[in-house]
Amino acid sequence: MSRSPGRKQENHKISRELFVLTYGALVAQLCKDYEKDEDVNACLDRMGYSIGIRLIDDFLARSAVKRCRSYSETADVIAQVAFKMYLGVTPSVSCSSATGNEFSLILDKNPLVDFVEELPAERASLCYCNLLCGVIRGALDMVHLEAEVTFLQDRLKGDAVTEIGITFLRKPEDRKHRRN
């Protein structure tokens, strides 16, 4: 029995669509369970963090990336390798601070909102994709990079783009390097 050459790509697309639909159902259920958007946002962040601390092992094994030497290199790997690998998109990266520890990932297309038209008016402060912030933060924590990750702009809220802000909380020279 032979396989068609496009089969793997087709399975990947089906898996992503299933994930997006399942994610939408998860957010809808959390909105039913919690009255406040802040509680839903916090729950999504915690879930994402748990995913991130487990996903980093898979990412490091499958991507074969080398150790990043700077925060800008880390932001580039997140955008160009991790997002492409897991979500099939490549956000652009911009540094937004003179100190070089604040970056923005700008997504022209966010696959998590493929089946979402708009947020209900009563859910104006809901950060629908907050899971992504938790995933990034959890993965970075596992490689000893403490960061604050937040949504700065969101197309679901009428912004022109979706923008995720990453602020590394320690200066590069604050990290201790061990050599054996």
PDB file of C-alpha atoms in Angstrom:
ATOM      1  CA  MET A   1       0.000   0.000   0.000  1.00  0.00           C
ATOM      2  CA  SER A   2       1.487   3.355  -0.939  1.00  0.00           C
ATOM      3  CA  ARG A   3       1.012   6.679   0.768  1.00  0.00           C
ATOM      4  CA  SER A   4       0.180   9.802  -1.078  1.00  0.00           C
ATOM      5  CA  PRO A   5       2.880  12.493  -0.690  1.00  0.00           C
ATOM      6  CA  GLY A   6       0.454  15.058   0.810  1.00  0.00           C
ATOM      7  CA  ARG A   7      -0.852  12.758   3.537  1.00  0.00           C
ATOM      8  CA  LYS A   8       1.328  14.051   6.395  1.00  0.00           C
ATOM      9  CA  GLN A   9       0.434  17.670   5.633  1.00  0.00           C
ATOM     10  CA  GLU A  10      -3.265  16.749   5.548  1.00  0.00           C
ATOM     11  CA  ASN A  11      -3.049  15.025   8.959  1.00  0.00           C
ATOM     12  CA  HIS A  12      -1.220  18.044  10.379  1.00  0.00           C
ATOM     13  CA  LYS A  13      -3.990  20.360   9.161  1.00  0.00           C
ATOM     14  CA  ILE A  14      -6.681  18.119  10.612  1.00  0.00           C
ATOM     15  CA  SER A  15      -4.856  17.999  13.945  1.00  0.00           C
ATOM     16  CA  ARG A  16      -4.545  21.802  14.041  1.00  0.00           C
ATOM     17  CA  GLU A  17      -8.232  22.269  13.176  1.00  0.00           C
ATOM     18  CA  LEU A  18      -9.228  19.771  15.854  1.00  0.00           C
ATOM     19  CA  PHE A  19      -7.041  21.601  18.375  1.00  0.00           C
ATOM     20  CA  VAL A  20      -8.559  24.978  17.427  1.00  0.00           C
ATOM     21  CA  LEU A  21     -12.118  23.658  17.751  1.00  0.00           C
ATOM     22  CA  THR A  22     -11.319  21.941  21.053  1.00  0.00           C
ATOM     23  CA  TYR A  23      -9.671  25.110  22.326  1.00  0.00           C
ATOM     24  CA  GLY A  24     -12.781  27.118  21.463  1.00  0.00           C
ATOM     25  CA  ALA A  25     -14.935  24.658  23.390  1.00  0.00           C
ATOM     26  CA  LEU A  26     -12.536  24.903  26.357  1.00  0.00           C
ATOM     27  CA  VAL A  27     -12.727  28.708  26.437  1.00  0.00           C
ATOM     28  CA  ALA A  28     -16.525  28.583  26.116  1.00  0.00           C
ATOM     29  CA  GLN A  29     -16.731  26.191  29.079  1.00  0.00           C
ATOM     30  CA  LEU A  30     -14.410  28.359  31.173  1.00  0.00           C
ATOM     31  CA  CYS A  31     -16.628  31.356  30.410  1.00  0.00           C
ATOM     32  CA  LYS A  32     -19.587  29.363  31.763  1.00  0.00           C
ATOM     33  CA  ASP A  33     -17.625  28.273  34.848  1.00  0.00           C
ATOM     34  CA  TYR A  34     -16.219  31.699  35.754  1.00  0.00           C
ATOM     35  CA  GLU A  35     -18.147  34.933  35.918  1.00  0.00           C
ATOM     36  CA  LYS A  36     -15.126  37.231  35.651  1.00  0.00           C
ATOM     37  CA  ASP A  37     -12.949  37.459  32.559  1.00  0.00           C
ATOM     38  CA  GLU A  38      -9.900  37.898  34.796  1.00  0.00           C
ATOM     39  CA  ASP A  39     -10.534  34.436  36.272  1.00  0.00           C
ATOM     40  CA  VAL A  40     -10.820  32.895  32.787  1.00  0.00           C
ATOM     41  CA  ASN A  41      -7.626  34.680  31.725  1.00  0.00           C
ATOM     42  CA  ALA A  42      -5.775  33.412  34.797  1.00  0.00           C
ATOM     43  CA  CYS A  43      -7.011  29.857  34.222  1.00  0.00           C
ATOM     44  CA  LEU A  44      -5.913  29.924  30.574  1.00  0.00           C
ATOM     45  CA  ASP A  45      -2.505  31.265  31.619  1.00  0.00           C
ATOM     46  CA  ARG A  46      -2.076  28.480  34.214  1.00  0.00           C
ATOM     47  CA  MET A  47      -3.093  25.832  31.683  1.00  0.00           C
ATOM     48  CA  GLY A  48      -0.694  27.274  29.133  1.00  0.00           C
ATOM     49  CA  TYR A  49       2.121  27.374  31.681  1.00  0.00           C
ATOM     50  CA  SER A  50       1.598  23.680  32.426  1.00  0.00           C
ATOM     51  CA  ILE A  51       1.663  22.908  28.706  1.00  0.00           C
ATOM     52  CA  GLY A  52       4.801  25.020  28.200  1.00  0.00           C
ATOM     53  CA  ILE A  53       6.819  23.279  30.898  1.00  0.00           C
ATOM     54  CA  ARG A  54       6.078  19.948  29.215  1.00  0.00           C
ATOM     55  CA  LEU A  55       6.277  21.120  25.615  1.00  0.00           C
ATOM     56  CA  ILE A  56       9.829  22.462  25.906  1.00  0.00           C
ATOM     57  CA  ASP A  57      11.259  18.924  25.983  1.00  0.00           C
ATOM     58  CA  ASP A  58       9.496  18.046  22.742  1.00  0.00           C
ATOM     59  CA  PHE A  59      10.565  21.341  21.189  1.00  0.00           C
ATOM     60  CA  LEU A  60      14.237  20.903  22.094  1.00  0.00           C
ATOM     61  CA  ALA A  61      14.264  17.291  20.883  1.00  0.00           C
ATOM     62  CA  ARG A  62      12.517  17.958  17.567  1.00  0.00           C
ATOM     63  CA  SER A  63      13.989  21.330  16.632  1.00  0.00           C
ATOM     64  CA  ALA A  64      17.681  20.719  17.402  1.00  0.00           C
ATOM     65  CA  VAL A  65      18.187  24.432  18.112  1.00  0.00           C
ATOM     66  CA  LYS A  66      21.416  25.482  19.763  1.00  0.00           C
ATOM     67  CA  ARG A  67      21.642  27.438  23.000  1.00  0.00           C
ATOM     68  CA  CYS A  68      20.556  31.035  22.472  1.00  0.00           C
ATOM     69  CA  ARG A  69      23.176  33.641  23.380  1.00  0.00           C
ATOM     70  CA  SER A  70      20.888  36.664  23.639  1.00  0.00           C
ATOM     71  CA  TYR A  71      17.306  37.616  24.308  1.00  0.00           C
ATOM     72  CA  SER A  72      16.866  38.684  20.686  1.00  0.00           C
ATOM     73  CA  GLU A  73      18.048  35.266  19.519  1.00  0.00           C
ATOM     74  CA  THR A  74      15.591  33.624  21.932  1.00  0.00           C
ATOM     75  CA  ALA A  75      12.705  35.747  20.617  1.00  0.00           C
ATOM     76  CA  ASP A  76      13.656  34.829  17.042  1.00  0.00           C
ATOM     77  CA  VAL A  77      13.686  31.101  17.871  1.00  0.00           C
ATOM     78  CA  ILE A  78      10.265  31.393  19.510  1.00  0.00           C
ATOM     79  CA  ALA A  79       8.833  33.125  16.444  1.00  0.00           C
ATOM     80  CA  GLN A  80      10.623  31.386  13.587  1.00  0.00           C
ATOM     81  CA  VAL A  81      10.878  27.859  14.969  1.00  0.00           C
ATOM     82  CA  ALA A  82       8.383  27.244  17.793  1.00  0.00           C
ATOM     83  CA  PHE A  83       5.362  29.074  16.366  1.00  0.00           C
ATOM     84  CA  LYS A  84       6.019  27.574  12.931  1.00  0.00           C
ATOM     85  CA  MET A  85       6.419  24.086  14.406  1.00  0.00           C
ATOM     86  CA  TYR A  86       3.329  24.057  16.595  1.00  0.00           C
ATOM     87  CA  LEU A  87       0.913  26.561  15.036  1.00  0.00           C
ATOM     88  CA  GLY A  88       2.093  26.787  11.438  1.00  0.00           C
ATOM     89  CA  VAL A  89       2.598  30.564  11.531  1.00  0.00           C
ATOM     90  CA  THR A  90       5.679  32.753  11.789  1.00  0.00           C
ATOM     91  CA  PRO A  91       5.172  35.998  13.698  1.00  0.00           C
ATOM     92  CA  SER A  92       7.454  38.936  13.084  1.00  0.00           C
ATOM     93  CA  VAL A  93       9.666  40.034  15.970  1.00  0.00           C
ATOM     94  CA  SER A  94      10.409  43.564  17.050  1.00  0.00           C
ATOM     95  CA  CYS A  95      12.515  44.765  19.952  1.00  0.00           C
ATOM     96  CA  SER A  96      10.674  47.423  21.885  1.00  0.00           C
ATOM     97  CA  SER A  97      13.281  48.534  24.430  1.00  0.00           C
ATOM     98  CA  ALA A  98      16.716  50.101  24.422  1.00  0.00           C
ATOM     99  CA  THR A  99      17.879  47.555  27.001  1.00  0.00           C
ATOM    100  CA  GLY A 100      17.087  44.693  24.615  1.00  0.00           C
ATOM    101  CA  ASN A 101      14.900  42.707  27.003  1.00  0.00           C
ATOM    102  CA  GLU A 102      11.431  43.535  25.612  1.00  0.00           C
ATOM    103  CA  PHE A 103      10.133  42.016  22.399  1.00  0.00           C
ATOM    104  CA  SER A 104       6.867  41.833  20.523  1.00  0.00           C
ATOM    105  CA  LEU A 105       5.683  38.884  18.478  1.00  0.00           C
ATOM    106  CA  ILE A 106       3.292  40.220  15.848  1.00  0.00           C
ATOM    107  CA  LEU A 107       0.949  37.687  14.286  1.00  0.00           C
ATOM    108  CA  ASP A 108      -0.741  38.595  11.039  1.00  0.00           C
ATOM    109  CA  LYS A 109      -2.766  35.389  11.358  1.00  0.00           C
ATOM    110  CA  ASN A 110      -3.618  33.677  14.630  1.00  0.00           C
ATOM    111  CA  PRO A 111      -4.777  30.095  14.007  1.00  0.00           C
ATOM    112  CA  LEU A 112      -6.431  29.854  17.436  1.00  0.00           C
ATOM    113  CA  VAL A 113      -9.110  32.291  16.282  1.00  0.00           C
ATOM    114  CA  ASP A 114      -9.855  30.687  12.891  1.00  0.00           C
ATOM    115  CA  PHE A 115     -13.415  29.847  13.940  1.00  0.00           C
ATOM    116  CA  VAL A 116     -14.056  32.896  16.163  1.00  0.00           C
ATOM    117  CA  GLU A 117     -15.796  35.887  14.659  1.00  0.00           C
ATOM    118  CA  GLU A 118     -15.762  38.250  17.634  1.00  0.00           C
ATOM    119  CA  LEU A 119     -15.919  38.266  21.409  1.00  0.00           C
ATOM    120  CA  PRO A 120     -19.299  38.912  23.024  1.00  0.00           C
ATOM    121  CA  ALA A 121     -19.709  42.478  24.333  1.00  0.00           C
ATOM    122  CA  GLU A 122     -20.030  41.212  27.915  1.00  0.00           C
ATOM    123  CA  ARG A 123     -16.604  39.506  27.573  1.00  0.00           C
ATOM    124  CA  ALA A 124     -14.655  42.627  26.552  1.00  0.00           C
ATOM    125  CA  SER A 125     -11.756  41.946  28.939  1.00  0.00           C
ATOM    126  CA  LEU A 126     -11.421  38.269  27.971  1.00  0.00           C
ATOM    127  CA  CYS A 127      -8.016  37.438  26.559  1.00  0.00           C
ATOM    128  CA  TYR A 128      -9.168  34.538  24.365  1.00  0.00           C
ATOM    129  CA  CYS A 129      -5.682  33.290  23.444  1.00  0.00           C
ATOM    130  CA  ASN A 130      -4.082  33.778  26.864  1.00  0.00           C
ATOM    131  CA  LEU A 131      -3.054  30.122  26.755  1.00  0.00           C
ATOM    132  CA  LEU A 132      -0.246  31.162  24.368  1.00  0.00           C
ATOM    133  CA  CYS A 133       1.203  33.536  26.952  1.00  0.00           C
ATOM    134  CA  GLY A 134       1.283  30.770  29.535  1.00  0.00           C
ATOM    135  CA  VAL A 135       2.897  28.322  27.090  1.00  0.00           C
ATOM    136  CA  ILE A 136       5.686  30.774  26.253  1.00  0.00           C
ATOM    137  CA  ARG A 137       6.251  31.680  29.908  1.00  0.00           C
ATOM    138  CA  GLY A 138       6.300  28.024  31.012  1.00  0.00           C
ATOM    139  CA  ALA A 139       8.737  26.987  28.277  1.00  0.00           C
ATOM    140  CA  LEU A 140      11.039  29.908  29.065  1.00  0.00           C
ATOM    141  CA  ASP A 141      10.945  29.099  32.787  1.00  0.00           C
ATOM    142  CA  MET A 142      12.129  25.571  32.039  1.00  0.00           C
ATOM    143  CA  VAL A 143      15.233  26.939  30.302  1.00  0.00           C
ATOM    144  CA  HIS A 144      15.805  29.336  33.220  1.00  0.00           C
ATOM    145  CA  LEU A 145      14.586  32.490  31.517  1.00  0.00           C
ATOM    146  CA  GLU A 146      12.086  34.311  33.683  1.00  0.00           C
ATOM    147  CA  ALA A 147       9.734  36.403  31.573  1.00  0.00           C
ATOM    148  CA  GLU A 148       6.476  38.293  31.667  1.00  0.00           C
ATOM    149  CA  VAL A 149       4.302  37.459  28.662  1.00  0.00           C
ATOM    150  CA  THR A 150       1.125  39.394  27.853  1.00  0.00           C
ATOM    151  CA  PHE A 151      -1.157  40.280  24.981  1.00  0.00           C
ATOM    152  CA  LEU A 152      -0.581  43.859  23.887  1.00  0.00           C
ATOM    153  CA  GLN A 153      -3.007  43.879  20.942  1.00  0.00           C
ATOM    154  CA  ASP A 154      -5.687  41.467  19.834  1.00  0.00           C
ATOM    155  CA  ARG A 155      -7.577  41.336  16.549  1.00  0.00           C
ATOM    156  CA  LEU A 156     -10.574  39.913  18.409  1.00  0.00           C
ATOM    157  CA  LYS A 157     -10.741  43.230  20.249  1.00  0.00           C
ATOM    158  CA  GLY A 158     -10.561  45.319  17.093  1.00  0.00           C
ATOM    159  CA  ASP A 159      -6.800  45.896  16.925  1.00  0.00           C
ATOM    160  CA  ALA A 160      -5.042  45.801  13.555  1.00  0.00           C
ATOM    161  CA  VAL A 161      -2.787  42.871  14.580  1.00  0.00           C
ATOM    162  CA  THR A 162      -2.331  40.342  17.343  1.00  0.00           C
ATOM    163  CA  GLU A 163       0.731  41.247  19.403  1.00  0.00           C
ATOM    164  CA  ILE A 164       2.267  39.279  22.253  1.00  0.00           C
ATOM    165  CA  GLY A 165       4.755  41.113  24.452  1.00  0.00           C
ATOM    166  CA  ILE A 166       7.668  39.280  26.064  1.00  0.00           C
ATOM    167  CA  THR A 167       9.691  41.024  28.760  1.00  0.00           C
ATOM    168  CA  PHE A 168      12.705  39.139  30.065  1.00  0.00           C
ATOM    169  CA  LEU A 169      12.940  39.984  33.752  1.00  0.00           C
ATOM    170  CA  ARG A 170      16.660  39.598  34.359  1.00  0.00           C
ATOM    171  CA  LYS A 171      19.559  41.199  32.577  1.00  0.00           C
ATOM    172  CA  PRO A 172      21.704  38.784  30.542  1.00  0.00           C
ATOM    173  CA  GLU A 173      24.634  39.321  32.925  1.00  0.00           C
ATOM    174  CA  ASP A 174      22.401  38.335  35.885  1.00  0.00           C
ATOM    175  CA  ARG A 175      22.179  34.773  34.586  1.00  0.00           C
ATOM    176  CA  LYS A 176      24.744  32.515  36.162  1.00  0.00           C
ATOM    177  CA  HIS A 177      26.676  30.302  33.823  1.00  0.00           C
ATOM    178  CA  ARG A 178      28.122  27.068  35.158  1.00  0.00           C
ATOM    179  CA  ARG A 179      30.984  25.379  33.472  1.00  0.00           C
ATOM    180  CA  ASN A 180      32.062  21.916  34.420  1.00  0.00           C
TER     181      ASN A 180
END
